[in-house]
GROMACS .gro file of C-alpha atoms in nm:
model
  330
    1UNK     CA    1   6.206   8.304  13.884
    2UNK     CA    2   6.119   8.022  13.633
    3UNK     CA    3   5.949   7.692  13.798
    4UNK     CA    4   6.098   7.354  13.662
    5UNK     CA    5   5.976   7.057  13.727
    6UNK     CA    6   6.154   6.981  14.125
    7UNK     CA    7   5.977   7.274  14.174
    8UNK     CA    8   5.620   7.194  14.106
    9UNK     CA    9   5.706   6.859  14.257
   10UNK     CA   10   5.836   7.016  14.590
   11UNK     CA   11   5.466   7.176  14.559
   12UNK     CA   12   5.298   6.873  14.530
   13UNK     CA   13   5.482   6.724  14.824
   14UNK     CA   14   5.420   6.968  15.017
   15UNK     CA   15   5.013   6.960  14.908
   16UNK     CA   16   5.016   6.589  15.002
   17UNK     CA   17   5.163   6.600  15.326
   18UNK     CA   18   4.891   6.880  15.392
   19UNK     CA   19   4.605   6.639  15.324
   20UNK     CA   20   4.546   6.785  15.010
   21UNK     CA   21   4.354   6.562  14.750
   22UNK     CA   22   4.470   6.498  14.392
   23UNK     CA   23   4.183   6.711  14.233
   24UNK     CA   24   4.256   6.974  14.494
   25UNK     CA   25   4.660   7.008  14.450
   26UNK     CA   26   4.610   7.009  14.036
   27UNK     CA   27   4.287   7.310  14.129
   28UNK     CA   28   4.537   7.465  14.360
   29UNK     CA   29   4.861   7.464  14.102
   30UNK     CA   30   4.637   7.554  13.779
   31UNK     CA   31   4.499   7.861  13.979
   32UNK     CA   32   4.829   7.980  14.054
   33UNK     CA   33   5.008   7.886  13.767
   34UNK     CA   34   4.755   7.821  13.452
   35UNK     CA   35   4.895   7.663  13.211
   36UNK     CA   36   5.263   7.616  13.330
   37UNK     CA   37   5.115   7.392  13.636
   38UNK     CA   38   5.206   7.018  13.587
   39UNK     CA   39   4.909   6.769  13.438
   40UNK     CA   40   4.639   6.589  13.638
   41UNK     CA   41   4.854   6.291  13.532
   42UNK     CA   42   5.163   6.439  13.691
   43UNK     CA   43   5.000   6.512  13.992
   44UNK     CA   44   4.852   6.180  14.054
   45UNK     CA   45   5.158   5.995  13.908
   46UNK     CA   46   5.326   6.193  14.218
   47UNK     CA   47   5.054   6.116  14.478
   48UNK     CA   48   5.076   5.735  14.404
   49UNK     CA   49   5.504   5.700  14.452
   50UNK     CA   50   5.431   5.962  14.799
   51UNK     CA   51   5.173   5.699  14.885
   52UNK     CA   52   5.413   5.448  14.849
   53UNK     CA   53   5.673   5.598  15.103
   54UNK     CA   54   5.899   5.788  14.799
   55UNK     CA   55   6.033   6.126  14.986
   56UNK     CA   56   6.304   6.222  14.675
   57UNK     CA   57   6.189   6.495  14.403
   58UNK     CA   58   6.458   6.424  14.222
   59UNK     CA   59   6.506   6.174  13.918
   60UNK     CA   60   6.640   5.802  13.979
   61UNK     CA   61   6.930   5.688  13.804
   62UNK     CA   62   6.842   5.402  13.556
   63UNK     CA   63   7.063   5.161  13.401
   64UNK     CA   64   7.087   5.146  13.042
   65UNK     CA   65   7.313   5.186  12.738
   66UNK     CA   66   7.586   5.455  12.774
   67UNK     CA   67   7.487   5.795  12.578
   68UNK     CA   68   7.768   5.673  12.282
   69UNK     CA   69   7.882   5.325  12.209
   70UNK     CA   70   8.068   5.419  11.899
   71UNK     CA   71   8.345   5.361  12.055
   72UNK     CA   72   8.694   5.156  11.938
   73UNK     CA   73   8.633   4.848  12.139
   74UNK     CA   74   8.249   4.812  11.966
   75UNK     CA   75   8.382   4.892  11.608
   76UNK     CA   76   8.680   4.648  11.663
   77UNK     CA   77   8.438   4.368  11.781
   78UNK     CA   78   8.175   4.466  11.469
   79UNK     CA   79   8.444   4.425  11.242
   80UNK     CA   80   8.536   4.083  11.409
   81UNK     CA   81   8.160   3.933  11.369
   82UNK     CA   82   8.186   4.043  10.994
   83UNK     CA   83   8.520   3.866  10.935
   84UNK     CA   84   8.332   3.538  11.120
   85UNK     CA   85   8.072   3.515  10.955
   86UNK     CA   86   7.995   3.779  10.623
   87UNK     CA   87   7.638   3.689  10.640
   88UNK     CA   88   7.576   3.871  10.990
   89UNK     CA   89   7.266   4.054  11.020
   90UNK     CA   90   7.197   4.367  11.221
   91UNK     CA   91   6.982   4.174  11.448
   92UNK     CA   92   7.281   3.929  11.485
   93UNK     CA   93   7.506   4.200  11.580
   94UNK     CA   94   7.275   4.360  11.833
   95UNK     CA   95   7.227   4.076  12.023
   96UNK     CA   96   7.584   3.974  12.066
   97UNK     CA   97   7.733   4.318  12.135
   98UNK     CA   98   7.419   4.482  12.289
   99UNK     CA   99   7.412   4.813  12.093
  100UNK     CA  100   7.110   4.973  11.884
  101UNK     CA  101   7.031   4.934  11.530
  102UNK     CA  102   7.161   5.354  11.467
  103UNK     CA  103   7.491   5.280  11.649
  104UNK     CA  104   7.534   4.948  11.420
  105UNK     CA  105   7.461   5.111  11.104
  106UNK     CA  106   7.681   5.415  11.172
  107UNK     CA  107   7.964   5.158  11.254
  108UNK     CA  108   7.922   4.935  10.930
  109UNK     CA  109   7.879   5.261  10.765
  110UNK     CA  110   8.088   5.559  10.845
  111UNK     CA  111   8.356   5.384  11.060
  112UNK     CA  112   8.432   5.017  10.853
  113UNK     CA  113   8.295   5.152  10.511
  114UNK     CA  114   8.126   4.807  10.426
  115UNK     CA  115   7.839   4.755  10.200
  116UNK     CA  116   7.591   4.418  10.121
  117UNK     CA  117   7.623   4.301   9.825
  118UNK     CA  118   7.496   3.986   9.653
  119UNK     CA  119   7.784   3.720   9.508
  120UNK     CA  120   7.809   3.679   9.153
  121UNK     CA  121   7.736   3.320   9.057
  122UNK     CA  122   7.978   3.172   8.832
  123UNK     CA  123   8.052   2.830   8.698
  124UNK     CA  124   8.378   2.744   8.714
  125UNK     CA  125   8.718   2.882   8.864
  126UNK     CA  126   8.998   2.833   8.596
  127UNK     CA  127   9.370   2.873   8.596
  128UNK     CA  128   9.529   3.142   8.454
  129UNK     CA  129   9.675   2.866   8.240
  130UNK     CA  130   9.381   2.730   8.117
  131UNK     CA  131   9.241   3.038   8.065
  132UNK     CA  132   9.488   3.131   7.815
  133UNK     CA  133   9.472   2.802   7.679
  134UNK     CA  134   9.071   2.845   7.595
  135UNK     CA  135   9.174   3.182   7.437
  136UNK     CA  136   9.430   3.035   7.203
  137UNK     CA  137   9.157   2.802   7.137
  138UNK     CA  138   8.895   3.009   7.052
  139UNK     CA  139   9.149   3.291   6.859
  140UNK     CA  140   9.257   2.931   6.607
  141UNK     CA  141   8.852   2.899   6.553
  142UNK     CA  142   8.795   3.254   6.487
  143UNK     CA  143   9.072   3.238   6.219
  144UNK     CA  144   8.976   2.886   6.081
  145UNK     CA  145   8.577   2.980   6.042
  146UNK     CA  146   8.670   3.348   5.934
  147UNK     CA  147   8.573   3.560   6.220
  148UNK     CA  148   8.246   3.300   6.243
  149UNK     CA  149   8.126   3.432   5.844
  150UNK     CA  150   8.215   3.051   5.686
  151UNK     CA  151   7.981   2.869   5.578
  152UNK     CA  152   8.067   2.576   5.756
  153UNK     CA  153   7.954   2.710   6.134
  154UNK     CA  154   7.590   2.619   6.045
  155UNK     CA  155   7.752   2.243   6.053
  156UNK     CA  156   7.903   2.284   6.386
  157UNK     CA  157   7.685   2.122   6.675
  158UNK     CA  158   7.789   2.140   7.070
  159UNK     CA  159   7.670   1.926   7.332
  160UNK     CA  160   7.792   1.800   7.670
  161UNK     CA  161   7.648   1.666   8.023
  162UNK     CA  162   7.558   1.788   8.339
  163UNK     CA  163   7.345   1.730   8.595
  164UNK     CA  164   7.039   1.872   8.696
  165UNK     CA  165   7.012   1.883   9.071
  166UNK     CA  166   6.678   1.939   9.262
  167UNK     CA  167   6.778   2.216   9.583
  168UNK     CA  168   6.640   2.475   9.787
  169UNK     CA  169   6.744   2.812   9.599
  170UNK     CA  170   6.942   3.055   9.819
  171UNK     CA  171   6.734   3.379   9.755
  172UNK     CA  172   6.925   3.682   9.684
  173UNK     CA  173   6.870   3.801  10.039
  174UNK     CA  174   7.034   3.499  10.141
  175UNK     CA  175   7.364   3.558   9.960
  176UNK     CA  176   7.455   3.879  10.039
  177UNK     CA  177   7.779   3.930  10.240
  178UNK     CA  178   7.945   4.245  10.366
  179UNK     CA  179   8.267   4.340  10.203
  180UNK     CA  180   8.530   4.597  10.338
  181UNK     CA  181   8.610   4.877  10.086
  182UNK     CA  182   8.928   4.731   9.967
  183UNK     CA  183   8.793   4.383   9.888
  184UNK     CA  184   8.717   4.244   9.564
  185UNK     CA  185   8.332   4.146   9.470
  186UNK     CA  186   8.217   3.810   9.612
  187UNK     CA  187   8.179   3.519   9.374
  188UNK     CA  188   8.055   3.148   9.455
  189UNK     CA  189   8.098   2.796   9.299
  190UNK     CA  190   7.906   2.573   9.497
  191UNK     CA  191   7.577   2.543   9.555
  192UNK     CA  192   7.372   2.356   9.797
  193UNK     CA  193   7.235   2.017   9.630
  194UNK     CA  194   6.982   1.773   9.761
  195UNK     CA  195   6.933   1.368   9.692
  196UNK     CA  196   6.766   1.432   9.365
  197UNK     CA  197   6.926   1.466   9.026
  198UNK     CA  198   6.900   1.434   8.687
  199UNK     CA  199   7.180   1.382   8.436
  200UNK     CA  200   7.112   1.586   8.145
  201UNK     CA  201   7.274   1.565   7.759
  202UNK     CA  202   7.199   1.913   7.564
  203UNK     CA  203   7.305   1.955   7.233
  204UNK     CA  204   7.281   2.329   7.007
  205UNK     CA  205   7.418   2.467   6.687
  206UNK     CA  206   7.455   2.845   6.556
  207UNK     CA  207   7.070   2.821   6.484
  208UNK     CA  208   6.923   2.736   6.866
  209UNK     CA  209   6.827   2.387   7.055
  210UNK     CA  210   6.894   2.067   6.875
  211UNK     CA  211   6.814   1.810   7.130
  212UNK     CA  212   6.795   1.745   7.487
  213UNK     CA  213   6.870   1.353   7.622
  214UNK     CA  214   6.820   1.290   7.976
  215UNK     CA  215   6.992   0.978   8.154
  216UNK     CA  216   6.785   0.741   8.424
  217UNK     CA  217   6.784   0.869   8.766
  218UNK     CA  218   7.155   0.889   8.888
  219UNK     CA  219   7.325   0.731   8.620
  220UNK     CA  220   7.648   0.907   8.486
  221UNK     CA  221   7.755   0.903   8.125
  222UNK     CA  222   7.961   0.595   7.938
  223UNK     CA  223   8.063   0.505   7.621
  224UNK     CA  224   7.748   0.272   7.590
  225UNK     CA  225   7.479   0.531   7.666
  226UNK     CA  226   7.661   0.801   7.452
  227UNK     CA  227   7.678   0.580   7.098
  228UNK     CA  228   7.427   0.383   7.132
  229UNK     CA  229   7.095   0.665   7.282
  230UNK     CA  230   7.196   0.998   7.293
  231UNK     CA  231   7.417   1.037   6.972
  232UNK     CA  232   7.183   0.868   6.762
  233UNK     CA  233   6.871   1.082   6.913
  234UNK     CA  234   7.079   1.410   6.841
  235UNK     CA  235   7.226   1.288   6.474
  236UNK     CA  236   6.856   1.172   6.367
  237UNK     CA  237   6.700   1.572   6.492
  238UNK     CA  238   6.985   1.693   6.285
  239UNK     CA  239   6.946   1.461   5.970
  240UNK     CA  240   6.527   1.469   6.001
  241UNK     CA  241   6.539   1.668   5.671
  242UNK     CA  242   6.835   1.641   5.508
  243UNK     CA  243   6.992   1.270   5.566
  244UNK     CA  244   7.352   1.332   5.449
  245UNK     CA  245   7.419   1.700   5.607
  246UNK     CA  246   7.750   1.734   5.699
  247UNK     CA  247   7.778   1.736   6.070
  248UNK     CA  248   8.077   1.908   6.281
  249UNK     CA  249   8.053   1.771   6.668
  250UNK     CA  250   8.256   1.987   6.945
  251UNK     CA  251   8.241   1.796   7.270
  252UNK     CA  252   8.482   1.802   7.586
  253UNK     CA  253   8.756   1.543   7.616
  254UNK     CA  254   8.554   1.319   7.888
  255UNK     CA  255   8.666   0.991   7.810
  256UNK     CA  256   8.283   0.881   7.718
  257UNK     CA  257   8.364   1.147   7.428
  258UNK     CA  258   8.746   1.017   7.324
  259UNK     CA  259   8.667   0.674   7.393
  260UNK     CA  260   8.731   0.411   7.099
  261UNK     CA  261   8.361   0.288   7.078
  262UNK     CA  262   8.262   0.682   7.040
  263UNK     CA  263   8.529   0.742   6.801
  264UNK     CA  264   8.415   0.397   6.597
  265UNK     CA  265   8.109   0.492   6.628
  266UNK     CA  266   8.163   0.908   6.471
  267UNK     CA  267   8.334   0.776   6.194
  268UNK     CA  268   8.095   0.502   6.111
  269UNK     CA  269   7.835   0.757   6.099
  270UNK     CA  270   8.042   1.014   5.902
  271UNK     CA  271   8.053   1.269   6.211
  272UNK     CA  272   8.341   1.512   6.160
  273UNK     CA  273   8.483   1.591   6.522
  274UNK     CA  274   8.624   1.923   6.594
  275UNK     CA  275   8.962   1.949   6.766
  276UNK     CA  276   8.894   2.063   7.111
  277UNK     CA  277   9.299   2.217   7.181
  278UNK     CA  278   9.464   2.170   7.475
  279UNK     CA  279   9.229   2.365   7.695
  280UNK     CA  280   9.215   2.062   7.981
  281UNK     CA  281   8.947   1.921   8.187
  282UNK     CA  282   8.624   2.171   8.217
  283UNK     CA  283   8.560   2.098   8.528
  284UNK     CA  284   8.889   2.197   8.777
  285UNK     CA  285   8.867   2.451   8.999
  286UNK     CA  286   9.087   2.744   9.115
  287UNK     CA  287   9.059   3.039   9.322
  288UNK     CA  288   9.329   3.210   9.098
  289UNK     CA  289   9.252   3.538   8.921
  290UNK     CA  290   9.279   3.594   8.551
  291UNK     CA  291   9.551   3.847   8.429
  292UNK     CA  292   9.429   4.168   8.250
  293UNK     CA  293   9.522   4.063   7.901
  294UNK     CA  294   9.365   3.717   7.924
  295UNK     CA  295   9.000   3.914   8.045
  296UNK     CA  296   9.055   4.157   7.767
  297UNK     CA  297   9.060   3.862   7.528
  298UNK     CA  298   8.785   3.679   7.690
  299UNK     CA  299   8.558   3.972   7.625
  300UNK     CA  300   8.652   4.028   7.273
  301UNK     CA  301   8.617   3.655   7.225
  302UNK     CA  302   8.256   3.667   7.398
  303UNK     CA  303   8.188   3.963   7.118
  304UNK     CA  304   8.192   3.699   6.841
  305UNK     CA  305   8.122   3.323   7.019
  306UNK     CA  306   7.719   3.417   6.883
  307UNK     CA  307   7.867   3.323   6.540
  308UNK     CA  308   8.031   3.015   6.640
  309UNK     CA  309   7.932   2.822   6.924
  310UNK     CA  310   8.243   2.677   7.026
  311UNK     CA  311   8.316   2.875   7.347
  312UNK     CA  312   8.344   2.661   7.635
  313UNK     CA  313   8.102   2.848   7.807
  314UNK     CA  314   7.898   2.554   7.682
  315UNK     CA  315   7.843   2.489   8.093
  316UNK     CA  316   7.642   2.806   8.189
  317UNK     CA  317   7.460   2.773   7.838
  318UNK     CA  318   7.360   2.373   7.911
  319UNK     CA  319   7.195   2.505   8.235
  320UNK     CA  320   6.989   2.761   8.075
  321UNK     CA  321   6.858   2.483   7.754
  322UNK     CA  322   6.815   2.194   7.988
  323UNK     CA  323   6.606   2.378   8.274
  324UNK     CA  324   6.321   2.485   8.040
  325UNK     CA  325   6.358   2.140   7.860
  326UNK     CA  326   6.309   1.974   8.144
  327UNK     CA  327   5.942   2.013   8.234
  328UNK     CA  328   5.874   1.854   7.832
  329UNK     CA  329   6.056   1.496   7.922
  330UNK     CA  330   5.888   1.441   8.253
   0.00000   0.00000   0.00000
């Protein structure tokens, strides 16, 4: 008959309560049984819980986690912490339902089908109206310059405002969220700002950087400041060489832009100003998605704005001058 392990331990019992030593029980057991006998260890491991009044062989029950916890009731409550909070961490979710890092990833996994993924920054949500509108917009340009081959784009300047804030990045670590199989791809709008800012003017044509104008600390943008600094600092970069070159401005309809001082001021100084359209104010916000047809024209329009300038994309693009401008004013 094969020994198991009550066995040997019935042995050892009975060794102890014959006065047998530890040395002399493991001597005893490997002379009988070589190299099936139990360890030194186990024998002495044995002696000390006999020595402490134990008189069961057999195993105590211990309590602990159940053999599964994959269960409905922990997959329900996972998919509850997610839905609270789509930055949950495993660690999170161990601590608050009490299960182990396998059983949590098998859950997020195999029974929820959810994934991490990072949020795609962008920088404005638009209407499916204005959306359209900026298409209509930028379809009249492409027909008026000639698919962006005219002559005259090399005239055409953009600029606008924005401000520069100062904030504690959110690393990509940081912005990933879980997202059930059937959901769309996270986005975001808003970012986390601090005290400090910098209003920033930025001004490009088909050929790269023209000039970059920052404000004092905090200021917005008037009528005042825009004719009387940061117009004339952008007209003299673009006239440095040639004095009379024809200039084309395209700027938003902010009323610092459509104000009658600026519009004195362009026509004084023989600045031609582009019609904008009826594309309304860059800076409202929607969570409404845009229609198939409207994307597929956005992306054919994004195929040729290189040529023109004159998407109003000018937002994301104003970011990406001004930031490694910045470091050259201060």
């Amino acid at each position: 008959m094969e020994l198991n392990r009550e066995h040997f331990r019935a042995i050892i019992f009975h060794n102890f309560r014959r006065g047998l030593s530890r040395q002399e029980c493991f001597d005893e057991l490997n002379s009988l049984y070589s190299d099936k006998a139990p360890s030194y260890s186990t024998v002495k491991n044995w002696y000390n819980e006999f020595n402490r009044g134990r008189c069961s062989i057999q195993d105590e029950s211990r309590a602990g986690r159940p053999k599964s916890v994959v269960v409905p009731e922990k997959i329900n409550a996972v998919r509850e912490l997610i839905k609270q909070d789509r930055h949950v961490t495993y660690r999170e979710i161990e601590a608050s339902l009490d299960i182990s890092m396998t059983s949590i990833n098998k859950i997020l996994h195999e029974h929820l089908s959810v994934k991490k993924i990072c949020s795609r920054w962008i920088p404005h949500n638009l209407t499916n109206a204005q959306k359209k509108a900026r298409v209509d917009w930028c379809k009249e340009m492409l027909e008026k310059y000639i698919q962006g081959t005219s002559k005259a784009v090399y005239n055409i300047y953009t600029g606008d405002e924005s401000w520069i804030y100062a904030y504690e990045p959110e690393t990509k670590q940081q912005s990933t969220v879980w997202v059930f199989q059937d959901e769309a791809k996270p986005t975001k709008v808003v970012r986390g700002r601090s005290t400090l800012k910098q209003m920033i003017a930025c001004f490009f044509g088909i050929n790269g950087h023209v000039a970059t104008v920052a404000l004092e600390q905090r200021r917005t943008v008037n009528s005042e400041w825009y004719t009387t600094i940061c117009l004339p600092e952008v007209i003299g970069e673009i006239r440095k060489k040639q004095k009379n070159r024809r200039i084309i401005l395209h700027h938003d309809n902010a009323s610092s832009h459509t104000s009658t001082q600026t519009k004195a001021f362009l026509t004084e100084r023989k600045i031609e100003l582009m019609d904008s359209g009826n594309v309304g104010k860059p800076y409202e916000r929607n969570t409404s998605k845009t229609s198939h047809t409207v994307r597929k024209e956005l992306i054919e329009w994004s195929q040729v704005v290189k040529h023109l300038t004159l998407s109003y994309s000018i937002h994301l693009t104003l970011h990406i001058c001004t930031l490694s401008n910045l470091d050259k004013m201060n």
